[in-house]
Tab-separated table of C-alpha atoms in Angstrom:
chain	number	residue	atom	x	y	z
H	1	MET	CA	-8.304	27.224	-5.380
H	2	LEU	CA	-6.095	24.964	-3.270
H	3	ILE	CA	-3.125	23.687	-4.009
H	4	ARG	CA	-2.556	22.136	-0.668
H	5	PRO	CA	-5.262	22.071	1.196
H	6	LYS	CA	-5.406	23.229	4.788
H	7	LYS	CA	-4.845	20.402	7.569
H	8	LEU	CA	-7.624	18.944	8.530
H	9	PRO	CA	-9.194	20.015	11.725
H	10	ILE	CA	-10.668	17.557	14.563
H	11	ASP	CA	-12.975	17.906	16.948
H	12	PRO	CA	-11.433	16.614	20.289
H	13	ASP	CA	-15.350	15.942	20.996
H	14	HIS	CA	-15.900	13.979	17.580
H	15	PRO	CA	-12.348	12.861	16.363
H	16	PHE	CA	-13.841	11.319	13.340
H	17	ALA	CA	-16.474	12.756	12.298
H	18	LEU	CA	-14.378	13.577	9.322
H	19	ASP	CA	-13.865	10.088	9.468
H	20	ARG	CA	-14.048	9.160	5.352
H	21	LEU	CA	-12.104	5.903	5.995
H	22	GLY	CA	-14.356	3.829	7.971
H	23	ARG	CA	-11.149	3.994	10.674
H	24	GLY	CA	-12.951	5.012	14.231
H	25	GLU	CA	-14.182	1.279	14.115
H	26	SER	CA	-10.263	0.552	14.199
H	27	ALA	CA	-10.076	2.952	17.233
H	28	ALA	CA	-12.630	2.141	19.529
H	29	LEU	CA	-11.870	-1.681	18.586
H	30	LEU	CA	-8.042	-1.127	20.008
H	31	THR	CA	-9.276	1.203	22.676
H	32	GLN	CA	-10.774	-1.825	24.132
H	33	LEU	CA	-7.984	-3.998	24.101
H	34	LEU	CA	-6.032	-1.852	25.422
H	35	GLU	CA	-8.259	-1.063	28.173
H	36	ARG	CA	-8.108	-5.050	29.503
H	37	VAL	CA	-4.389	-5.610	28.570
H	38	ASP	CA	-2.155	-6.886	31.226
H	39	THR	CA	0.594	-3.648	30.964
H	40	PRO	CA	3.433	-3.017	30.196
H	41	PHE	CA	2.404	-3.883	26.571
H	42	VAL	CA	3.822	-2.621	22.921
H	43	LEU	CA	1.281	-2.430	20.301
H	44	SER	CA	2.289	-1.894	16.459
H	45	VAL	CA	0.171	0.282	14.359
H	46	ASP	CA	1.050	-1.369	10.793
H	47	ALA	CA	0.521	0.551	7.553
H	48	ARG	CA	2.288	2.041	4.740
H	49	TRP	CA	4.154	5.528	4.275
H	50	GLY	CA	1.551	7.747	3.137
H	51	ASP	CA	-1.347	5.899	4.390
H	52	GLY	CA	-2.672	8.179	6.830
H	53	LYS	CA	-1.449	6.853	10.032
H	54	THR	CA	-0.552	10.106	11.261
H	55	THR	CA	-3.778	11.129	10.728
H	56	PHE	CA	-5.596	8.391	12.734
H	57	VAL	CA	-3.388	8.640	15.183
H	58	GLU	CA	-4.480	11.780	16.297
H	59	MET	CA	-8.093	11.019	16.105
H	60	TRP	CA	-7.448	8.104	18.203
H	61	ARG	CA	-6.001	10.458	20.748
H	62	HIS	CA	-8.597	12.397	21.107
H	63	HIS	CA	-10.952	9.252	20.954
H	64	LEU	CA	-8.523	8.070	23.999
H	65	SER	CA	-9.312	11.345	26.061
H	66	ALA	CA	-12.976	10.768	25.917
H	67	SER	CA	-12.518	7.051	27.218
H	68	HIS	CA	-10.532	8.576	30.299
H	69	ILE	CA	-7.234	7.158	29.091
H	70	GLN	CA	-4.408	9.727	29.471
H	71	SER	CA	-1.962	9.739	26.504
H	72	LEU	CA	1.440	11.012	25.363
H	73	TYR	CA	2.899	11.393	21.640
H	74	PHE	CA	6.939	11.304	20.538
H	75	ASN	CA	6.985	12.506	17.086
H	76	ALA	CA	10.181	10.140	16.663
H	77	TRP	CA	11.759	11.123	12.997
H	78	GLU	CA	11.294	15.127	14.472
H	79	SER	CA	13.656	14.130	17.447
H	80	GLU	CA	15.964	11.984	15.613
H	81	TYR	CA	18.652	14.580	15.741
H	82	SER	CA	19.177	13.857	19.589
H	83	ALA	CA	22.086	11.668	20.408
H	84	ASP	CA	20.258	9.726	22.711
H	85	PRO	CA	16.097	8.891	22.206
H	86	LEU	CA	16.447	8.756	26.155
H	87	ILE	CA	17.033	11.797	25.572
H	88	SER	CA	14.058	13.055	23.730
H	89	PHE	CA	11.866	10.808	24.981
H	90	ILE	CA	12.067	12.815	28.524
H	91	GLY	CA	12.255	15.583	27.402
H	92	GLU	CA	8.976	14.973	25.159
H	93	MET	CA	7.227	13.818	27.943
H	94	GLY	CA	8.112	16.999	29.969
H	95	THR	CA	6.878	19.709	26.837
H	96	GLN	CA	3.214	17.875	27.041
H	97	LEU	CA	2.948	17.657	30.712
H	98	LYS	CA	3.591	21.499	30.873
H	99	GLY	CA	0.785	21.681	29.127
H	100	ASP	CA	-1.576	19.793	30.576
H	101	GLU	CA	-4.052	21.692	33.446
H	102	ALA	CA	-4.920	18.955	35.451
H	103	THR	CA	-0.569	17.727	35.906
H	104	GLN	CA	0.619	21.193	36.950
H	105	SER	CA	-2.147	21.411	40.008
H	106	SER	CA	-1.208	17.871	40.945
H	107	PRO	CA	1.792	18.117	43.554
H	108	LYS	CA	2.348	14.598	43.608
H	109	LEU	CA	2.480	14.257	40.205
H	110	LYS	CA	5.056	17.102	39.627
H	111	LYS	CA	7.302	15.315	42.593
H	112	ALA	CA	6.745	12.699	40.394
H	113	TRP	CA	8.030	14.015	37.512
H	114	LYS	CA	10.537	15.505	38.982
H	115	HIS	CA	11.889	12.508	40.432
H	116	VAL	CA	11.694	10.624	36.866
H	117	LYS	CA	13.791	13.613	35.388
H	118	GLU	CA	16.329	13.293	37.476
H	119	GLN	CA	16.982	9.060	37.353
H	120	GLY	CA	16.770	9.949	33.458
H	121	ALA	CA	19.558	11.854	33.917
H	122	PHE	CA	21.899	9.829	36.099
H	123	LEU	CA	20.918	7.097	33.368
H	124	VAL	CA	21.952	9.318	30.330
H	125	LYS	CA	25.261	9.660	32.395
H	126	ARG	CA	25.860	6.301	33.167
H	127	ALA	CA	25.262	5.917	29.250
H	128	VAL	CA	28.567	7.455	28.446
H	129	PRO	CA	31.203	4.458	28.178
H	130	VAL	CA	33.766	3.712	30.705
H	131	GLY	CA	35.489	2.248	28.250
H	132	LEU	CA	35.901	5.609	26.852
H	133	LYS	CA	39.675	5.631	28.465
H	134	LEU	CA	40.703	2.948	26.181
H	135	ALA	CA	41.040	5.722	24.089
H	136	THR	CA	43.588	8.164	26.491
H	137	TYR	CA	45.911	4.274	26.638
H	138	GLY	CA	46.978	5.064	22.627
H	139	ALA	CA	48.335	7.766	24.209
H	140	LEU	CA	50.711	6.222	26.322
H	141	ASP	CA	53.838	4.969	25.384
H	142	LEU	CA	53.527	1.118	26.392
H	143	ASP	CA	57.149	0.087	25.782
H	144	ASN	CA	58.691	2.140	29.190
H	145	LEU	CA	55.367	0.604	30.558
H	146	THR	CA	56.016	-2.308	33.133
H	147	GLU	CA	54.862	-5.823	33.079
H	148	GLN	CA	53.693	-4.952	36.592
H	149	ALA	CA	52.470	-1.281	35.946
H	150	LEU	CA	50.232	-2.788	32.535
H	151	ALA	CA	48.964	-5.780	34.702
H	152	GLY	CA	47.770	-3.039	37.475
H	153	LEU	CA	46.227	-0.831	34.461
H	154	VAL	CA	44.352	-4.146	33.337
H	155	ALA	CA	43.098	-5.007	36.934
H	156	ASP	CA	41.929	-1.368	37.582
H	157	LEU	CA	40.331	-1.324	34.367
H	158	ALA	CA	38.013	-4.769	34.696
H	159	LYS	CA	37.856	-3.741	38.525
H	160	GLU	CA	35.651	-0.440	37.467
H	161	LYS	CA	34.057	-2.172	34.352
H	162	ILE	CA	32.584	-4.440	37.031
H	163	GLU	CA	31.462	-1.235	39.348
H	164	SER	CA	30.340	0.502	36.782
H	165	TYR	CA	27.800	-2.367	35.288
H	166	GLU	CA	26.664	-2.510	38.881
H	167	ALA	CA	26.004	1.309	38.960
H	168	ASP	CA	24.336	1.072	35.678
H	169	LYS	CA	22.358	-1.622	37.054
H	170	LYS	CA	21.041	0.355	40.293
H	171	THR	CA	20.428	3.212	37.856
H	172	LEU	CA	18.077	1.321	35.658
H	173	GLU	CA	16.367	-0.142	38.613
H	174	ASP	CA	16.100	3.488	40.281
H	175	PHE	CA	14.597	5.297	36.977
H	176	LYS	CA	11.618	2.330	36.219
H	177	GLN	CA	10.961	2.566	39.744
H	178	ARG	CA	10.660	5.774	39.909
H	179	LEU	CA	8.757	6.238	35.860
H	180	GLY	CA	6.321	3.518	37.476
H	181	GLU	CA	5.322	5.818	40.305
H	182	PHE	CA	4.852	8.586	38.078
H	183	ILE	CA	2.825	6.646	35.249
H	184	LYS	CA	0.759	5.090	38.930
H	185	GLU	CA	-0.341	8.752	39.388
H	186	LEU	CA	-1.086	9.849	36.070
H	187	SER	CA	-3.485	7.025	35.749
H	188	LYS	CA	-5.122	8.018	38.337
H	189	LYS	CA	-5.560	11.858	37.152
H	190	GLN	CA	-9.234	10.828	36.065
H	191	ASN	CA	-10.114	10.349	40.350
H	192	ASP	CA	-12.824	7.630	39.050
H	193	GLY	CA	-10.689	4.707	41.318
H	194	ILE	CA	-10.984	3.092	37.502
H	195	SER	CA	-7.618	2.039	36.469
H	196	ARG	CA	-6.305	3.100	33.091
H	197	PRO	CA	-3.109	2.134	30.941
H	198	VAL	CA	-1.143	5.434	30.021
H	199	VAL	CA	-0.503	5.098	26.203
H	200	PHE	CA	2.965	6.511	25.131
H	201	PHE	CA	2.320	6.544	20.988
H	202	VAL	CA	5.438	6.387	18.622
H	203	ASP	CA	5.384	7.726	15.532
H	204	GLU	CA	7.317	8.381	12.704
H	205	LEU	CA	9.444	5.367	13.644
H	206	ASP	CA	10.374	3.888	9.979
H	207	ARG	CA	11.494	7.466	8.903
H	208	CYS	CA	14.153	7.758	10.977
H	209	ARG	CA	18.022	6.932	10.214
H	210	PRO	CA	18.469	3.116	11.018
H	211	THR	CA	20.417	3.698	14.232
H	212	TYR	CA	18.338	6.086	15.731
H	213	THR	CA	15.582	3.461	15.118
H	214	VAL	CA	17.032	0.414	16.788
H	215	GLU	CA	18.284	2.658	19.643
H	216	LEU	CA	14.896	3.963	20.421
H	217	LEU	CA	13.161	0.039	20.144
H	218	GLU	CA	15.503	-1.284	22.415
H	219	ARG	CA	15.817	1.987	24.934
H	220	ILE	CA	11.573	1.205	25.143
H	221	LYS	CA	12.131	-2.059	25.870
H	222	HIS	CA	14.288	-1.535	28.340
H	223	PHE	CA	13.130	1.682	29.956
H	224	PHE	CA	10.576	1.908	29.548
H	225	ASP	CA	9.177	-1.617	30.509
H	226	VAL	CA	7.154	-0.318	33.681
H	227	GLU	CA	3.242	-1.500	34.779
H	228	GLY	CA	1.017	0.980	33.772
H	229	LEU	CA	2.579	2.119	30.373
H	230	VAL	CA	1.312	1.320	26.831
H	231	PHE	CA	3.509	1.803	24.146
H	232	VAL	CA	1.930	1.819	20.321
H	233	LEU	CA	4.635	2.199	17.262
H	234	SER	CA	2.853	3.680	14.246
H	235	LEU	CA	4.620	2.406	11.521
H	236	ASP	CA	5.095	0.670	8.164
H	237	LYS	CA	6.896	-3.179	8.928
H	238	GLU	CA	8.598	-2.862	5.844
H	239	GLN	CA	10.689	0.147	5.590
H	240	LEU	CA	11.749	-0.933	9.305
H	241	GLY	CA	12.641	-4.202	8.449
H	242	HIS	CA	15.184	-2.158	5.982
H	243	SER	CA	16.473	0.143	8.932
H	244	ILE	CA	16.703	-3.168	11.170
H	245	ARG	CA	19.122	-4.811	7.801
H	246	ALA	CA	20.860	-2.063	7.843
H	247	VAL	CA	22.205	-2.421	11.316
H	248	TYR	CA	22.792	-6.106	11.667
H	249	GLY	CA	23.244	-7.802	7.842
H	250	SER	CA	20.543	-8.488	5.498
H	251	GLY	CA	20.431	-12.101	7.467
H	252	ILE	CA	18.483	-11.356	10.479
H	253	ASP	CA	15.118	-12.392	10.735
H	254	VAL	CA	13.430	-8.756	11.289
H	255	ASP	CA	10.048	-10.917	12.192
H	256	GLY	CA	11.668	-12.939	14.995
H	257	TYR	CA	13.598	-9.732	15.922
H	258	LEU	CA	10.527	-7.061	16.451
H	259	ARG	CA	8.998	-9.648	18.259
H	260	ARG	CA	11.720	-8.807	21.389
H	261	PHE	CA	9.605	-5.401	21.213
H	262	ILE	CA	6.296	-5.831	20.127
H	263	ASP	CA	3.424	-7.931	21.846
H	264	LEU	CA	0.829	-7.513	19.105
H	265	GLU	CA	0.635	-5.843	15.593
H	266	TYR	CA	-2.411	-4.604	13.986
H	267	GLN	CA	-2.576	-4.625	10.700
H	268	LEU	CA	-4.639	-0.537	9.752
H	269	PRO	CA	-7.248	-0.952	7.026
H	270	LYS	CA	-7.236	0.732	3.849
H	271	GLY	CA	-10.162	1.595	4.094
H	272	LYS	CA	-13.053	3.226	1.812
H	273	SER	CA	-11.268	4.832	-1.032
H	274	GLY	CA	-14.313	6.350	-3.129
H	275	ASN	CA	-15.150	8.559	0.290
H	276	PHE	CA	-11.551	9.509	0.154
H	277	VAL	CA	-11.457	10.419	-3.617
H	278	ALA	CA	-14.629	12.611	-3.184
H	279	PHE	CA	-13.238	14.250	-0.125
H	280	LEU	CA	-10.097	14.989	-2.036
H	281	ALA	CA	-11.926	16.584	-4.973
H	282	GLU	CA	-13.982	18.552	-2.635
H	283	GLN	CA	-11.069	19.833	-0.346
H	284	TYR	CA	-9.204	20.855	-3.955
H	285	GLN	CA	-11.883	22.461	-5.268
H	286	LEU	CA	-12.527	20.305	-8.230
H	287	ARG	CA	-15.630	21.324	-9.179
H	288	GLU	CA	-14.874	25.080	-9.456
H	289	THR	CA	-11.061	24.357	-10.803
H	290	VAL	CA	-13.016	22.967	-13.560
H	291	HIS	CA	-15.540	25.420	-14.040
H	292	ARG	CA	-13.161	28.839	-13.546
H	293	ALA	CA	-10.650	26.821	-15.707
H	294	GLY	CA	-13.433	27.255	-18.807
H	295	HIS	CA	-14.418	24.033	-19.182
H	296	SER	CA	-17.804	24.144	-17.773
H	297	ALA	CA	-19.077	20.835	-20.103
H	298	ASP	CA	-17.040	18.995	-18.307
H	299	VAL	CA	-18.465	19.484	-14.973
H	300	GLN	CA	-21.182	17.433	-15.799
H	301	SER	CA	-18.712	14.221	-15.766
H	302	ILE	CA	-16.875	14.696	-12.841
H	303	PRO	CA	-18.605	11.789	-11.109
H	304	ALA	CA	-17.809	9.360	-13.659
H	305	GLY	CA	-13.633	10.883	-13.346
H	306	LEU	CA	-13.797	10.359	-9.664
H	307	GLN	CA	-14.901	6.778	-10.195
H	308	ILE	CA	-12.142	5.757	-12.487
H	309	PHE	CA	-9.689	7.629	-10.120
H	310	GLU	CA	-11.121	5.223	-7.404
H	311	HIS	CA	-10.766	2.285	-9.222
H	312	LEU	CA	-7.454	3.037	-10.663
H	313	ALA	CA	-5.931	3.779	-7.418
H	314	SER	CA	-6.733	0.467	-6.362
H	315	VAL	CA	-5.820	-1.088	-9.416
H	316	PHE	CA	-2.474	0.757	-8.977
H	317	ASP	CA	-2.293	0.745	-5.337
H	318	LEU	CA	-1.797	4.189	-4.899
H	319	SER	CA	-1.374	5.299	-0.949
H	320	LEU	CA	-3.625	7.926	0.523
H	321	ARG	CA	-0.941	10.427	-0.076
H	322	LYS	CA	0.138	9.423	-3.268
H	323	GLN	CA	-3.522	10.052	-4.316
H	324	GLU	CA	-3.512	13.434	-3.190
H	325	GLN	CA	-0.371	14.142	-5.185
H	326	THR	CA	-2.582	12.818	-8.009
H	327	MET	CA	-4.996	15.204	-7.373
H	328	ALA	CA	-2.538	18.015	-7.170
H	329	ARG	CA	-1.605	17.856	-10.257
H	330	LEU	CA	-4.718	17.813	-11.969
H	331	ILE	CA	-5.052	20.735	-10.149
H	332	VAL	CA	-2.152	22.206	-11.603
H	333	VAL	CA	-2.783	20.758	-15.462
H	334	LEU	CA	-6.046	22.602	-14.745
H	335	LEU	CA	-4.563	25.821	-13.481
H	336	THR	CA	-1.798	26.243	-16.003
H	337	SER	CA	-2.923	24.409	-19.803
H	338	ARG	CA	-5.643	25.472	-21.826
H	339	LEU	CA	-6.588	21.748	-23.121
H	340	GLU	CA	-9.525	20.450	-24.723
H	341	PRO	CA	-12.483	19.450	-22.418
H	342	HIS	CA	-12.058	15.671	-21.365
H	343	LEU	CA	-11.878	15.123	-17.705
H	344	THR	CA	-12.160	11.679	-17.630
H	345	PHE	CA	-9.222	10.788	-19.914
H	346	LEU	CA	-6.919	13.322	-18.656
H	347	ILE	CA	-7.873	11.471	-14.530
H	348	SER	CA	-6.878	8.347	-16.296
H	349	LEU	CA	-3.720	8.886	-17.400
H	350	ALA	CA	-2.674	11.067	-14.121
H	351	VAL	CA	-3.540	8.444	-11.727
H	352	MET	CA	-1.622	5.779	-14.366
H	353	LYS	CA	0.991	8.148	-14.193
H	354	VAL	CA	1.697	8.223	-10.629
H	355	GLY	CA	0.834	4.644	-9.801
H	356	ASP	CA	3.569	3.119	-12.692
H	357	ALA	CA	5.404	5.398	-14.015
H	358	ALA	CA	7.269	2.846	-15.984
H	359	PHE	CA	3.795	1.820	-17.321
H	360	TYR	CA	2.707	4.940	-17.931
H	361	ASP	CA	5.836	6.593	-20.107
H	362	GLY	CA	5.733	2.653	-22.276
H	363	LEU	CA	1.731	2.897	-23.152
H	364	VAL	CA	3.146	6.960	-24.268
H	365	ALA	CA	6.110	5.572	-26.365
H	366	SER	CA	3.767	2.457	-27.779
H	367	ARG	CA	5.954	-0.119	-26.001
H	368	VAL	CA	2.665	-0.541	-23.513
H	369	THR	CA	-0.461	-1.635	-25.725
H	370	VAL	CA	-4.389	-1.270	-25.736
H	371	LYS	CA	-3.983	-4.685	-24.558
H	372	ASP	CA	-1.265	-4.672	-22.206
H	373	VAL	CA	-3.710	-1.965	-20.111
H	374	ILE	CA	-6.897	-4.489	-20.396
H	375	ASP	CA	-4.834	-7.473	-19.331
H	376	ARG	CA	-3.347	-5.426	-16.540
H	377	LEU	CA	-7.134	-4.423	-15.336
H	378	GLU	CA	-8.281	-8.326	-15.866
H	379	ALA	CA	-5.365	-9.424	-13.760
H	380	SER	CA	-6.693	-7.705	-10.640
H	381	LEU	CA	-9.856	-8.421	-9.010
H	382	ALA	CA	-10.178	-4.302	-8.687
H	383	GLY	CA	-9.651	-4.559	-12.012
H	384	ARG	CA	-12.382	-6.546	-12.629
H	385	ARG	CA	-14.770	-4.358	-10.742
H	386	PHE	CA	-13.675	-1.424	-12.839
H	387	LEU	CA	-14.518	-3.547	-15.729
H	388	ALA	CA	-17.837	-3.937	-14.951
H	389	GLU	CA	-18.518	-0.411	-13.821
H	390	ASP	CA	-19.870	1.898	-17.147
H	391	ALA	CA	-17.194	4.657	-16.517
H	392	SER	CA	-14.735	1.961	-17.687
H	393	THR	CA	-16.157	2.421	-20.844
H	394	LEU	CA	-15.261	5.865	-20.720
H	395	PHE	CA	-11.191	5.092	-20.165
H	396	GLU	CA	-11.663	1.921	-22.727
H	397	ALA	CA	-12.563	4.478	-25.650
H	398	SER	CA	-11.015	7.194	-25.010
H	399	LEU	CA	-7.604	4.712	-24.842
H	400	ILE	CA	-8.954	3.496	-28.570
H	401	SER	CA	-9.263	6.638	-29.710
H	402	TRP	CA	-5.881	7.553	-28.641
H	403	LYS	CA	-4.137	4.431	-30.048
H	404	ARG	CA	-6.556	3.418	-32.870
H	405	ASN	CA	-3.255	4.496	-35.105
H	406	SER	CA	-0.532	3.379	-33.808
H	407	ASP	CA	-1.595	0.454	-32.221
H	408	ARG	CA	-2.797	-2.535	-33.759
H	409	THR	CA	-4.342	-4.288	-30.483
H	410	ALA	CA	-6.263	-1.025	-30.361
H	411	LEU	CA	-7.876	-2.032	-33.770
H	412	GLU	CA	-8.175	-5.415	-32.356
H	413	ARG	CA	-9.779	-4.549	-29.231
H	414	PHE	CA	-12.632	-2.522	-31.353
H	415	ALA	CA	-12.847	-4.617	-33.832
H	416	GLN	CA	-13.997	-7.317	-30.651
H	417	HIS	CA	-16.338	-4.505	-29.483
H	418	GLN	CA	-17.855	-4.462	-32.930
H	419	ASN	CA	-18.118	-7.798	-33.612
H	420	LEU	CA	-19.964	-8.065	-29.922
H	421	ALA	CA	-22.223	-5.669	-31.092
H	422	GLU	CA	-23.278	-7.018	-34.307
H	423	ALA	CA	-23.869	-10.400	-32.661
H	424	ALA	CA	-26.033	-9.246	-29.957
H	425	GLN	CA	-27.783	-7.659	-32.943
H	426	GLY	CA	-28.557	-10.621	-34.593
H	427	LYS	CA	-29.938	-12.562	-32.004
H	428	HIS	CA	-32.066	-9.145	-30.981
H	429	VAL	CA	-30.080	-8.794	-27.275
H	430	GLN	CA	-28.512	-6.045	-26.129
H	431	SER	CA	-24.267	-6.106	-25.437
H	432	PRO	CA	-24.716	-2.405	-23.754
H	433	ARG	CA	-20.900	-2.406	-22.932
H	434	SER	CA	-19.829	-3.030	-26.123
H	435	GLY	CA	-22.116	-0.244	-27.953
H	436	ARG	CA	-21.493	2.150	-25.364
H	437	VAL	CA	-17.833	1.763	-25.987
H	438	LEU	CA	-17.986	2.241	-29.976
H	439	ASP	CA	-20.920	5.302	-29.211
H	440	LEU	CA	-17.472	7.024	-27.127
H	441	ILE	CA	-15.196	5.929	-30.073
H	442	ARG	CA	-17.293	7.809	-32.190
H	443	ILE	CA	-17.833	10.897	-29.727
H	444	TYR	CA	-14.268	10.321	-29.175
H	445	SER	CA	-13.100	10.251	-32.605
H	446	GLY	CA	-9.899	12.456	-33.486
H	447	THR	CA	-8.816	12.862	-29.893
H	448	GLU	CA	-5.170	11.782	-30.825
H	449	GLY	CA	-4.132	15.489	-30.307
H	450	VAL	CA	-6.134	15.837	-27.357
H	451	ALA	CA	-4.227	13.320	-25.236
H	452	THR	CA	-0.791	15.075	-27.157
H	453	SER	CA	-1.662	17.497	-25.448
H	454	PHE	CA	-2.445	15.989	-21.878
H	455	VAL	CA	0.810	14.397	-22.056
H	456	LYS	CA	2.760	17.657	-22.108
H	457	ALA	CA	0.936	18.671	-19.292
H	458	LEU	CA	1.165	16.487	-17.122
H	459	GLU	CA	5.136	16.081	-18.375
H	460	ILE	CA	5.211	20.540	-17.257
H	461	SER	CA	3.121	19.419	-13.942
H	462	GLY	CA	5.417	16.994	-12.934
H	463	GLN	CA	7.984	20.035	-12.401
H	464	PHE	CA	6.055	20.986	-9.538
H	465	LYS	CA	6.871	18.753	-6.941
H	466	SER	CA	5.101	18.941	-3.499
H	467	SER	CA	7.415	17.656	-0.469
H	468	PRO	CA	7.187	13.911	0.155
H	469	GLU	CA	7.712	14.852	3.686
H	470	THR	CA	4.863	16.396	3.971
H	471	PRO	CA	1.579	14.370	6.044
H	472	THR	CA	-1.403	13.640	4.043
H	473	ASN	CA	-3.588	16.515	5.882
H	474	PHE	CA	-7.056	14.445	5.922
H	475	SER	CA	-6.699	11.151	5.821
H	476	VAL	CA	-9.909	9.797	5.270
H	477	GLN	CA	-9.322	7.986	8.047
């Protein structure tokens, strides 16, 4: 039984073999784009934190390799301890190139990379501001300086600043020239005569401290803007906007600012949620856990429970990572609690708790009514689709059975189903949904105590905290 599954294995020859979200189509589309764009070029791949961007990037890199496109990877968040993103960039490039046999076996590439590192070192040194000398001026006794000496001091500083600017500009030009030469050699590595870009992935940008994020964007723009090099920024644009505002103020036009750096934005599709939920159940060994926890009768209800999971995850807009956390919480409850079998109801409560804690707490405390829950479902397309599915009768019947003694709207909903069923019977037609809900309510009669046990078990499971920094290992990507 697993609380946290193993890292998703990615087959380099078939990187999207375990793709459950249909994101292989995105990789194919974006690869065609990168093969045809004029470089330099910057593409952003936007998705919420926790929606599997990193796994998608890992799979896509293997896909690019199969298309004979060289790529490099930079995890910005893991490298933000560095004082200057340029140092981290060059260092990470060097580390990855050392592990590349074709690069190490090419004298031209090794020489070209040596020149890049040398010019990069000069560039970092030049980044030390000449104005640092101003810090020592405060230690001088200005009262004892003659007007002529002070004027000379200012003139020297101005001259030094001008000379520094000229030297900085020359150093930057030299660096970009050496980098361009290296990229040109690297893109020739396949020896098939076809010119292809080198793709540099920058991941986890939105998780960095604001100043580092902004500095990194500006380094990419000013230092790495060379022919043959394409940057792909994997990010959560909304979170990135918070970082930009933290540096430049709340009034800044975030979209306008980002247009200075990003040529094209791509919104990564959410994918097929149902496939992901089924994959989670498999990876977390839900069926085995239910059976070993002594709930053999509930094994048969797993398919319906997963349907409820899928639909409610859409209604409450759970990211992939939150769906994973919900499954982990279910496993903890099953492993640590002796509960009456009613898996579909437990799943319903767990998804609502993770999806909207305030709404869930209100439901437990009877501040949120059964009518409020149904209204929320009916207010969204995902919710209306759920209500059209047979699995929703399990959800609604459980809810009414739980609240019928404490919530007037639960009794009203029960009466509504009775009226619909009776009217249908009088007209000799079927009202399958209402009839099904009423049948299930009779079966679930007296489940208020079960619901109370579930609520307590879910509260206890909340004491087990999975790290929010842990990436989603098996995006159904």
